[in-house]
mmCIF file of C-alpha atoms in Angstrom:
data_model
loop_
_atom_site.group_PDB
_atom_site.id
_atom_site.type_symbol
_atom_site.label_atom_id
_atom_site.label_comp_id
_atom_site.label_asym_id
_atom_site.label_seq_id
_atom_site.Cartn_x
_atom_site.Cartn_y
_atom_site.Cartn_z
ATOM 1 C CA UNK A 1 0.000 0.000 0.000
ATOM 2 C CA UNK A 2 1.489 3.342 -1.036
ATOM 3 C CA UNK A 3 2.153 5.921 1.655
ATOM 4 C CA UNK A 4 0.324 9.196 1.226
ATOM 5 C CA UNK A 5 2.717 12.171 1.328
ATOM 6 C CA UNK A 6 0.869 15.081 2.889
ATOM 7 C CA UNK A 7 1.941 18.741 2.651
ATOM 8 C CA UNK A 8 2.604 18.607 6.381
ATOM 9 C CA UNK A 9 4.889 15.578 5.980
ATOM 10 C CA UNK A 10 6.950 17.403 3.379
ATOM 11 C CA UNK A 11 7.247 20.607 5.395
ATOM 12 C CA UNK A 12 8.055 18.742 8.612
ATOM 13 C CA UNK A 13 10.777 16.761 6.877
ATOM 14 C CA UNK A 14 12.282 19.948 5.470
ATOM 15 C CA UNK A 15 12.310 21.415 8.970
ATOM 16 C CA UNK A 16 14.164 18.385 10.312
ATOM 17 C CA UNK A 17 16.699 18.370 7.473
ATOM 18 C CA UNK A 18 17.381 22.070 7.898
ATOM 19 C CA UNK A 19 18.121 21.536 11.603
ATOM 20 C CA UNK A 20 15.525 23.981 12.931
ATOM 21 C CA UNK A 21 11.944 25.011 12.477
ATOM 22 C CA UNK A 22 10.993 28.384 11.105
ATOM 23 C CA UNK A 23 9.637 30.360 14.010
ATOM 24 C CA UNK A 24 6.001 31.314 13.952
ATOM 25 C CA UNK A 25 5.312 35.047 13.772
ATOM 26 C CA UNK A 26 3.756 34.773 17.232
ATOM 27 C CA UNK A 27 4.212 32.480 20.219
ATOM 28 C CA UNK A 28 2.194 29.320 20.646
ATOM 29 C CA UNK A 29 -0.132 31.000 23.116
ATOM 30 C CA UNK A 30 -0.976 33.692 20.590
ATOM 31 C CA UNK A 31 -1.820 31.095 17.955
ATOM 32 C CA UNK A 32 -4.407 29.529 20.267
ATOM 33 C CA UNK A 33 -5.492 32.583 22.242
ATOM 34 C CA UNK A 34 -9.055 32.377 20.931
ATOM 35 C CA UNK A 35 -9.349 28.719 22.003
ATOM 36 C CA UNK A 36 -7.458 28.015 25.249
ATOM 37 C CA UNK A 37 -4.456 28.983 27.354
ATOM 38 C CA UNK A 38 -1.133 27.361 26.464
ATOM 39 C CA UNK A 39 1.244 26.912 29.371
ATOM 40 C CA UNK A 40 4.571 25.467 30.441
ATOM 41 C CA UNK A 41 6.084 24.140 33.665
ATOM 42 C CA UNK A 42 8.973 26.115 35.153
ATOM 43 C CA UNK A 43 11.779 24.097 36.743
ATOM 44 C CA UNK A 44 13.097 25.072 40.168
ATOM 45 C CA UNK A 45 16.530 26.126 38.868
ATOM 46 C CA UNK A 46 14.837 28.904 36.902
ATOM 47 C CA UNK A 47 13.279 30.202 40.116
ATOM 48 C CA UNK A 48 16.388 30.372 42.297
ATOM 49 C CA UNK A 49 18.362 33.165 40.619
ATOM 50 C CA UNK A 50 17.628 35.994 38.242
ATOM 51 C CA UNK A 51 14.326 35.699 36.437
ATOM 52 C CA UNK A 52 14.394 34.454 32.853
ATOM 53 C CA UNK A 53 14.442 37.384 30.432
ATOM 54 C CA UNK A 54 11.209 38.801 29.082
ATOM 55 C CA UNK A 55 12.112 37.462 25.629
ATOM 56 C CA UNK A 56 12.883 33.971 26.995
ATOM 57 C CA UNK A 57 10.801 31.016 25.824
ATOM 58 C CA UNK A 58 8.491 30.909 28.881
ATOM 59 C CA UNK A 59 7.542 34.545 28.290
ATOM 60 C CA UNK A 60 7.517 34.654 24.508
ATOM 61 C CA UNK A 61 5.656 31.399 23.855
ATOM 62 C CA UNK A 62 3.259 30.780 26.767
ATOM 63 C CA UNK A 63 0.542 32.559 28.742
ATOM 64 C CA UNK A 64 0.217 30.181 31.710
ATOM 65 C CA UNK A 65 3.014 29.110 34.059
ATOM 66 C CA UNK A 66 3.123 26.230 36.533
ATOM 67 C CA UNK A 67 5.929 25.490 38.981
ATOM 68 C CA UNK A 68 7.087 21.952 38.287
ATOM 69 C CA UNK A 69 8.045 21.426 41.952
ATOM 70 C CA UNK A 70 8.355 24.758 43.781
ATOM 71 C CA UNK A 71 4.797 24.802 45.169
ATOM 72 C CA UNK A 72 4.718 21.188 46.318
ATOM 73 C CA UNK A 73 4.494 20.586 50.065
ATOM 74 C CA UNK A 74 8.084 19.360 50.522
ATOM 75 C CA UNK A 75 9.407 22.656 49.175
ATOM 76 C CA UNK A 76 6.825 25.056 50.605
ATOM 77 C CA UNK A 77 6.667 23.607 54.136
ATOM 78 C CA UNK A 78 9.490 21.085 54.637
ATOM 79 C CA UNK A 79 9.148 21.218 58.437
ATOM 80 C CA UNK A 80 6.188 22.090 60.682
ATOM 81 C CA UNK A 81 5.412 25.788 60.401
ATOM 82 C CA UNK A 82 8.554 26.521 58.348
ATOM 83 C CA UNK A 83 7.315 27.970 55.077
ATOM 84 C CA UNK A 84 9.698 28.719 52.228
ATOM 85 C CA UNK A 85 8.101 30.910 49.578
ATOM 86 C CA UNK A 86 11.244 32.058 47.750
ATOM 87 C CA UNK A 87 10.761 30.024 44.556
ATOM 88 C CA UNK A 88 6.991 30.451 44.542
ATOM 89 C CA UNK A 89 7.423 34.217 44.860
ATOM 90 C CA UNK A 90 9.780 34.105 41.876
ATOM 91 C CA UNK A 91 7.147 32.269 39.856
ATOM 92 C CA UNK A 92 4.632 35.001 40.614
ATOM 93 C CA UNK A 93 7.193 37.653 39.632
ATOM 94 C CA UNK A 94 7.975 35.809 36.400
ATOM 95 C CA UNK A 95 4.302 35.546 35.499
ATOM 96 C CA UNK A 96 3.792 39.248 36.158
ATOM 97 C CA UNK A 97 6.787 40.048 33.978
ATOM 98 C CA UNK A 98 5.456 37.828 31.199
ATOM 99 C CA UNK A 99 1.801 38.794 31.522
ATOM 100 C CA UNK A 100 0.971 35.122 32.148
ATOM 101 C CA UNK A 101 -1.432 33.382 34.496
ATOM 102 C CA UNK A 102 -0.155 31.172 37.328
ATOM 103 C CA UNK A 103 -1.377 27.640 37.974
ATOM 104 C CA UNK A 104 -0.620 26.404 41.501
ATOM 105 C CA UNK A 105 0.574 22.786 41.707
ATOM 106 C CA UNK A 106 -0.332 21.086 44.032
ATOM 107 C CA UNK A 107 -2.088 21.284 47.442
ATOM 108 C CA UNK A 108 -2.816 17.652 48.356
ATOM 109 C CA UNK A 109 -0.788 14.741 46.975
ATOM 110 C CA UNK A 110 0.472 11.504 48.488
ATOM 111 C CA UNK A 111 3.904 12.060 46.902
ATOM 112 C CA UNK A 112 6.451 14.788 47.716
ATOM 113 C CA UNK A 113 4.742 15.382 51.061
ATOM 114 C CA UNK A 114 7.058 15.167 54.111
ATOM 115 C CA UNK A 115 6.480 12.266 56.487
ATOM 116 C CA UNK A 116 5.996 14.682 59.401
ATOM 117 C CA UNK A 117 2.668 15.791 57.956
ATOM 118 C CA UNK A 118 1.151 12.419 58.864
ATOM 119 C CA UNK A 119 3.103 11.647 62.037
ATOM 120 C CA UNK A 120 3.417 12.776 65.642
ATOM 121 C CA UNK A 121 6.740 13.293 67.425
ATOM 122 C CA UNK A 122 7.047 9.555 68.070
ATOM 123 C CA UNK A 123 6.486 8.688 64.414
ATOM 124 C CA UNK A 124 2.960 7.374 64.926
ATOM 125 C CA UNK A 125 0.040 8.364 62.683
ATOM 126 C CA UNK A 126 -1.634 11.542 63.851
ATOM 127 C CA UNK A 127 -5.343 11.780 64.558
ATOM 128 C CA UNK A 128 -7.892 12.900 61.994
ATOM 129 C CA UNK A 129 -8.335 16.166 63.866
ATOM 130 C CA UNK A 130 -4.605 16.936 63.862
ATOM 131 C CA UNK A 131 -4.207 16.180 60.165
ATOM 132 C CA UNK A 132 -7.201 18.350 59.272
ATOM 133 C CA UNK A 133 -5.630 21.247 61.176
ATOM 134 C CA UNK A 134 -2.324 20.735 59.341
ATOM 135 C CA UNK A 135 -4.023 20.536 55.956
ATOM 136 C CA UNK A 136 -6.099 23.652 56.604
ATOM 137 C CA UNK A 137 -3.103 25.631 57.843
ATOM 138 C CA UNK A 138 -1.011 24.620 54.840
ATOM 139 C CA UNK A 139 -3.689 25.449 52.281
ATOM 140 C CA UNK A 140 -4.798 28.672 53.938
ATOM 141 C CA UNK A 141 -1.201 29.851 54.264
ATOM 142 C CA UNK A 142 -0.170 28.975 50.701
ATOM 143 C CA UNK A 143 -3.355 29.867 48.833
ATOM 144 C CA UNK A 144 -3.936 32.893 51.054
ATOM 145 C CA UNK A 145 -0.473 34.290 50.332
ATOM 146 C CA UNK A 146 -1.171 34.263 46.604
ATOM 147 C CA UNK A 147 -4.846 35.191 46.717
ATOM 148 C CA UNK A 148 -5.684 37.064 43.535
ATOM 149 C CA UNK A 149 -2.303 36.174 41.996
ATOM 150 C CA UNK A 150 -2.830 32.478 41.232
ATOM 151 C CA UNK A 151 -5.443 31.820 38.551
ATOM 152 C CA UNK A 152 -6.150 28.225 39.530
ATOM 153 C CA UNK A 153 -4.966 25.435 41.822
ATOM 154 C CA UNK A 154 -4.444 21.712 41.331
ATOM 155 C CA UNK A 155 -6.128 21.096 44.663
ATOM 156 C CA UNK A 156 -5.943 17.306 44.682
ATOM 157 C CA UNK A 157 -3.465 15.306 42.616
ATOM 158 C CA UNK A 158 -3.643 11.623 41.666
ATOM 159 C CA UNK A 159 -6.180 10.401 44.228
ATOM 160 C CA UNK A 160 -7.551 7.590 42.031
ATOM 161 C CA UNK A 161 -6.519 4.033 41.222
ATOM 162 C CA UNK A 162 -6.691 2.806 37.641
ATOM 163 C CA UNK A 163 -10.144 1.324 38.274
ATOM 164 C CA UNK A 164 -11.458 4.699 39.455
ATOM 165 C CA UNK A 165 -11.504 3.843 43.152
ATOM 166 C CA UNK A 166 -9.757 5.971 45.753
ATOM 167 C CA UNK A 167 -6.053 5.300 46.338
ATOM 168 C CA UNK A 168 -4.941 3.933 49.680
ATOM 169 C CA UNK A 169 -2.836 6.856 50.935
ATOM 170 C CA UNK A 170 -2.108 8.398 54.340
ATOM 171 C CA UNK A 171 -4.611 11.138 53.499
ATOM 172 C CA UNK A 172 -7.389 8.619 53.036
ATOM 173 C CA UNK A 173 -6.362 6.313 55.878
ATOM 174 C CA UNK A 174 -6.341 9.133 58.430
ATOM 175 C CA UNK A 175 -9.059 11.491 57.152
ATOM 176 C CA UNK A 176 -11.421 8.999 55.527
ATOM 177 C CA UNK A 177 -12.956 8.774 52.073
ATOM 178 C CA UNK A 178 -13.932 12.437 52.076
ATOM 179 C CA UNK A 179 -10.329 13.674 52.451
ATOM 180 C CA UNK A 180 -10.465 15.473 49.115
ATOM 181 C CA UNK A 181 -13.607 17.376 50.070
ATOM 182 C CA UNK A 182 -11.732 19.068 52.901
ATOM 183 C CA UNK A 183 -8.881 20.093 50.597
ATOM 184 C CA UNK A 184 -11.250 21.719 48.118
ATOM 185 C CA UNK A 185 -13.218 23.416 50.885
ATOM 186 C CA UNK A 186 -10.070 24.875 52.462
ATOM 187 C CA UNK A 187 -8.853 26.126 49.066
ATOM 188 C CA UNK A 188 -12.199 27.775 48.390
ATOM 189 C CA UNK A 189 -12.108 29.465 51.794
ATOM 190 C CA UNK A 190 -8.594 30.779 51.200
ATOM 191 C CA UNK A 191 -9.333 32.253 47.747
ATOM 192 C CA UNK A 192 -12.990 32.172 46.653
ATOM 193 C CA UNK A 193 -12.113 33.535 43.193
ATOM 194 C CA UNK A 194 -9.404 31.033 42.237
ATOM 195 C CA UNK A 195 -10.281 28.138 39.951
ATOM 196 C CA UNK A 196 -10.029 24.699 41.531
ATOM 197 C CA UNK A 197 -8.942 21.551 39.697
ATOM 198 C CA UNK A 198 -8.636 17.812 40.154
ATOM 199 C CA UNK A 199 -5.553 16.439 38.331
ATOM 200 C CA UNK A 200 -4.575 12.854 37.440
ATOM 201 C CA UNK A 201 -2.655 10.684 34.964
ATOM 202 C CA UNK A 202 -3.955 7.935 32.656
ATOM 203 C CA UNK A 203 -7.108 9.927 32.144
ATOM 204 C CA UNK A 204 -7.596 8.217 28.812
ATOM 205 C CA UNK A 205 -8.765 5.065 30.619
ATOM 206 C CA UNK A 206 -12.574 4.838 30.924
ATOM 207 C CA UNK A 207 -12.653 3.515 34.497
ATOM 208 C CA UNK A 208 -10.367 6.251 35.773
ATOM 209 C CA UNK A 209 -12.344 8.942 33.966
ATOM 210 C CA UNK A 210 -15.523 7.550 35.488
ATOM 211 C CA UNK A 211 -13.876 7.803 38.906
ATOM 212 C CA UNK A 212 -12.999 11.437 38.277
ATOM 213 C CA UNK A 213 -16.559 12.220 37.182
ATOM 214 C CA UNK A 214 -17.852 10.576 40.376
ATOM 215 C CA UNK A 215 -15.401 12.606 42.476
ATOM 216 C CA UNK A 216 -16.496 15.848 40.818
ATOM 217 C CA UNK A 217 -20.164 14.976 41.365
ATOM 218 C CA UNK A 218 -19.563 14.227 45.050
ATOM 219 C CA UNK A 219 -17.803 17.559 45.446
ATOM 220 C CA UNK A 220 -20.738 19.250 43.737
ATOM 221 C CA UNK A 221 -23.131 17.542 46.144
ATOM 222 C CA UNK A 222 -21.004 19.018 48.947
ATOM 223 C CA UNK A 223 -21.474 22.477 47.467
ATOM 224 C CA UNK A 224 -17.998 22.718 45.905
ATOM 225 C CA UNK A 225 -17.526 23.390 42.211
ATOM 226 C CA UNK A 226 -14.586 21.789 40.402
ATOM 227 C CA UNK A 227 -13.685 24.159 37.585
ATOM 228 C CA UNK A 228 -11.864 21.556 35.496
ATOM 229 C CA UNK A 229 -10.397 18.073 35.537
ATOM 230 C CA UNK A 230 -6.743 17.956 34.597
ATOM 231 C CA UNK A 231 -5.926 15.204 32.123
ATOM 232 C CA UNK A 232 -2.212 14.676 32.669
ATOM 233 C CA UNK A 233 -0.870 14.030 29.203
ATOM 234 C CA UNK A 234 2.366 12.118 29.778
ATOM 235 C CA UNK A 235 2.094 10.320 26.474
ATOM 236 C CA UNK A 236 4.392 8.345 24.179
ATOM 237 C CA UNK A 237 4.729 7.633 20.485
ATOM 238 C CA UNK A 238 3.386 4.194 21.456
ATOM 239 C CA UNK A 239 0.417 5.040 23.675
ATOM 240 C CA UNK A 240 -2.385 6.013 24.148
ATOM 241 C CA UNK A 241 -4.575 5.968 21.072
ATOM 242 C CA UNK A 242 -6.132 9.222 19.939
ATOM 243 C CA UNK A 243 -9.532 7.527 20.039
ATOM 244 C CA UNK A 244 -9.084 6.721 23.740
ATOM 245 C CA UNK A 245 -8.127 10.325 24.507
ATOM 246 C CA UNK A 246 -11.096 11.633 22.562
ATOM 247 C CA UNK A 247 -13.531 9.259 24.236
ATOM 248 C CA UNK A 248 -12.364 10.484 27.643
ATOM 249 C CA UNK A 249 -12.799 14.089 26.583
ATOM 250 C CA UNK A 250 -16.307 13.258 25.390
ATOM 251 C CA UNK A 251 -17.120 11.589 28.700
ATOM 252 C CA UNK A 252 -15.971 14.599 30.693
ATOM 253 C CA UNK A 253 -17.769 17.057 28.427
ATOM 254 C CA UNK A 254 -20.989 15.026 28.515
ATOM 255 C CA UNK A 255 -20.784 15.042 32.310
ATOM 256 C CA UNK A 256 -20.576 18.835 32.267
ATOM 257 C CA UNK A 257 -16.943 18.822 33.342
ATOM 258 C CA UNK A 258 -14.446 21.225 31.814
ATOM 259 C CA UNK A 259 -10.998 19.967 30.801
ATOM 260 C CA UNK A 260 -7.413 21.063 31.273
ATOM 261 C CA UNK A 261 -4.712 19.195 29.376
ATOM 262 C CA UNK A 262 -1.916 19.196 31.934
ATOM 263 C CA UNK A 263 1.711 18.027 32.013
ATOM 264 C CA UNK A 264 1.829 17.369 28.266
ATOM 265 C CA UNK A 265 4.903 15.628 26.873
ATOM 266 C CA UNK A 266 5.416 12.794 24.389
ATOM 267 C CA UNK A 267 8.267 10.358 24.978
ATOM 268 C CA UNK A 268 9.960 9.061 21.839
ATOM 269 C CA UNK A 269 11.946 6.334 23.629
ATOM 270 C CA UNK A 270 11.207 2.599 23.595
ATOM 271 C CA UNK A 271 9.594 1.159 26.695
ATOM 272 C CA UNK A 272 11.038 -1.552 28.951
ATOM 273 C CA UNK A 273 7.624 -3.142 29.371
ATOM 274 C CA UNK A 274 4.961 -3.442 26.684
ATOM 275 C CA UNK A 275 2.282 -3.023 29.350
ATOM 276 C CA UNK A 276 3.859 0.135 30.784
ATOM 277 C CA UNK A 277 1.916 3.384 30.763
ATOM 278 C CA UNK A 278 1.038 6.246 33.029
ATOM 279 C CA UNK A 279 3.036 8.585 35.232
ATOM 280 C CA UNK A 280 3.398 6.907 38.606
ATOM 281 C CA UNK A 281 6.702 8.347 39.824
ATOM 282 C CA UNK A 282 7.408 5.257 41.949
ATOM 283 C CA UNK A 283 7.979 3.134 38.833
ATOM 284 C CA UNK A 284 11.612 2.531 37.895
ATOM 285 C CA UNK A 285 13.484 0.300 35.459
ATOM 286 C CA UNK A 286 17.140 -0.568 34.946
ATOM 287 C CA UNK A 287 19.079 1.358 32.318
ATOM 288 C CA UNK A 288 20.163 -0.335 29.090
ATOM 289 C CA UNK A 289 21.432 1.178 25.802
ATOM 290 C CA UNK A 290 18.537 -0.383 23.893
ATOM 291 C CA UNK A 291 16.173 1.939 25.777
ATOM 292 C CA UNK A 292 18.252 5.035 25.034
ATOM 293 C CA UNK A 293 18.819 5.035 21.268
ATOM 294 C CA UNK A 294 18.806 8.788 20.520
ATOM 295 C CA UNK A 295 21.676 10.106 22.628
ATOM 296 C CA UNK A 296 23.182 11.859 19.600
ATOM 297 C CA UNK A 297 19.910 13.425 18.495
ATOM 298 C CA UNK A 298 16.483 12.514 17.191
ATOM 299 C CA UNK A 299 16.465 11.045 13.660
ATOM 300 C CA UNK A 300 14.253 12.537 10.965
ATOM 301 C CA UNK A 301 11.748 9.669 11.071
ATOM 302 C CA UNK A 302 11.095 10.086 14.789
ATOM 303 C CA UNK A 303 11.044 13.872 14.433
ATOM 304 C CA UNK A 304 8.253 13.493 11.921
ATOM 305 C CA UNK A 305 6.348 10.981 14.061
ATOM 306 C CA UNK A 306 6.523 13.334 17.040
ATOM 307 C CA UNK A 307 5.444 16.316 14.972
ATOM 308 C CA UNK A 308 2.541 14.461 13.423
ATOM 309 C CA UNK A 309 1.294 13.229 16.799
ATOM 310 C CA UNK A 310 1.463 16.729 18.283
ATOM 311 C CA UNK A 311 -0.458 18.031 15.279
ATOM 312 C CA UNK A 312 -3.135 15.386 15.754
ATOM 313 C CA UNK A 313 -3.411 16.119 19.470
ATOM 314 C CA UNK A 314 -3.828 19.840 18.962
ATOM 315 C CA UNK A 315 -6.398 19.215 16.254
ATOM 316 C CA UNK A 316 -8.276 17.156 18.867
ATOM 317 C CA UNK A 317 -7.939 19.886 21.491
ATOM 318 C CA UNK A 318 -9.328 22.397 19.015
ATOM 319 C CA UNK A 319 -12.216 20.069 18.218
ATOM 320 C CA UNK A 320 -13.193 20.218 21.897
ATOM 321 C CA UNK A 321 -12.129 23.802 22.484
ATOM 322 C CA UNK A 322 -15.551 24.616 23.904
ATOM 323 C CA UNK A 323 -14.607 22.404 26.874
ATOM 324 C CA UNK A 324 -10.811 22.796 27.012
ATOM 325 C CA UNK A 325 -9.555 25.656 29.186
ATOM 326 C CA UNK A 326 -5.811 25.096 29.005
ATOM 327 C CA UNK A 327 -3.011 22.999 27.498
ATOM 328 C CA UNK A 328 0.176 22.954 29.582
ATOM 329 C CA UNK A 329 3.470 21.375 28.507
ATOM 330 C CA UNK A 330 5.471 19.768 31.312
ATOM 331 C CA UNK A 331 8.677 21.639 30.610
ATOM 332 C CA UNK A 332 9.891 24.007 27.926
ATOM 333 C CA UNK A 333 12.912 22.346 26.303
ATOM 334 C CA UNK A 334 13.989 18.724 26.013
ATOM 335 C CA UNK A 335 16.799 19.457 28.457
ATOM 336 C CA UNK A 336 14.197 20.405 31.108
ATOM 337 C CA UNK A 337 12.055 17.316 30.788
ATOM 338 C CA UNK A 338 11.584 14.864 33.644
ATOM 339 C CA UNK A 339 11.215 12.179 30.958
ATOM 340 C CA UNK A 340 15.006 12.083 30.750
ATOM 341 C CA UNK A 341 15.003 10.419 34.181
ATOM 342 C CA UNK A 342 11.726 8.537 34.332
ATOM 343 C CA UNK A 343 11.035 5.638 34.320
ATOM 344 C CA UNK A 344 14.760 5.085 33.597
ATOM 345 C CA UNK A 345 17.315 7.554 34.900
ATOM 346 C CA UNK A 346 19.872 9.221 32.650
ATOM 347 C CA UNK A 347 18.222 8.753 29.271
ATOM 348 C CA UNK A 348 18.089 11.303 26.461
ATOM 349 C CA UNK A 349 14.453 11.872 25.615
ATOM 350 C CA UNK A 350 13.061 14.410 23.143
ATOM 351 C CA UNK A 351 9.429 14.917 24.261
ATOM 352 C CA UNK A 352 8.821 18.660 23.896
ATOM 353 C CA UNK A 353 8.596 21.352 21.214
ATOM 354 C CA UNK A 354 12.056 22.851 21.747
ATOM 355 C CA UNK A 355 15.350 20.954 21.602
ATOM 356 C CA UNK A 356 18.128 21.036 24.176
ATOM 357 C CA UNK A 357 19.410 24.331 22.784
ATOM 358 C CA UNK A 358 15.965 25.945 22.886
ATOM 359 C CA UNK A 359 15.471 25.700 19.131
ATOM 360 C CA UNK A 360 11.975 24.926 17.820
ATOM 361 C CA UNK A 361 11.547 21.435 16.429
ATOM 362 C CA UNK A 362 9.322 20.095 13.677
ATOM 363 C CA UNK A 363 6.676 19.550 16.361
ATOM 364 C CA UNK A 364 6.605 23.299 16.984
ATOM 365 C CA UNK A 365 6.069 23.895 13.283
ATOM 366 C CA UNK A 366 3.290 21.310 13.296
ATOM 367 C CA UNK A 367 1.131 23.072 15.883
ATOM 368 C CA UNK A 368 1.835 26.680 14.917
ATOM 369 C CA UNK A 369 1.674 26.470 11.118
ATOM 370 C CA UNK A 370 -0.738 23.603 10.542
ATOM 371 C CA UNK A 371 -3.803 24.143 12.674
ATOM 372 C CA UNK A 372 -6.585 24.045 10.095
#
């Protein structure tokens, strides 16, 4: 069967062969400004010194900024009552400099939360009452500090199993099945105007999407509106199918739930396990050269595959633009990406729109020049 050569395929190949993509006349956010916000995650090293310049990629290309780690509990409150806002303050300053909105990530998560949060001085689990006080103080202090400056918060992160049931975490074990209700209520108290989100990975799986819809409904019954469900989009050239992503978007839309595409990146590297998928940070595999084939750069064939998949994804996001509020990339350049170290440390992945030198790739061309 002959392969159809599309105009996009030709232009993308020319971009790859030339070594760089022709820059769009405007940043990505400007291209999609009539449809949804387009954001990026800012790594901690960019928030510890001088702010990135106003013409840097985060400012010139995006209109929504998320701290990759700087607002997580272990960084904000590493010890009881000891708050460290230095990096978070820098994020706010960067967003003001860039004219971008800030997305706060994240208030309640079972990962990257210090053990002291759940324990007393003897290392035993604290009571429900004590943990509720700690959660309220943390949320009120953090959200209250940035009231009116943070557009929306990932209030609860990754609370569901793959079958849509609630994860067994210290939050649930100590507070009970309504632990997430308290987090949303405290966030709403601290900043009534901020948008509130639930965020999770593998949100292309029907059972997990159904669990998220149930969670949102239960929050609604408690008088708390969830402004959007974040579909973490840690994808690969090998999974998931576009049809699965679209079906999940349909399910959320039909349930009256708005959508944020969060943490978007597309790994190009082979997987150590055919059944592997998702973004559970506890997963880890041994390194082997066969799983790291593009150390010297991404070949033209894979460049084209990545560009074509990004084009297809953004076409899908545009199709559901009436329900999609935001698309956020998890990192700005390939050098920034956590995919270089997960689920195998020390690999050379190429999952984003800009290469390790900050140059636009064929994928950038695909979503800025070919959006019809």
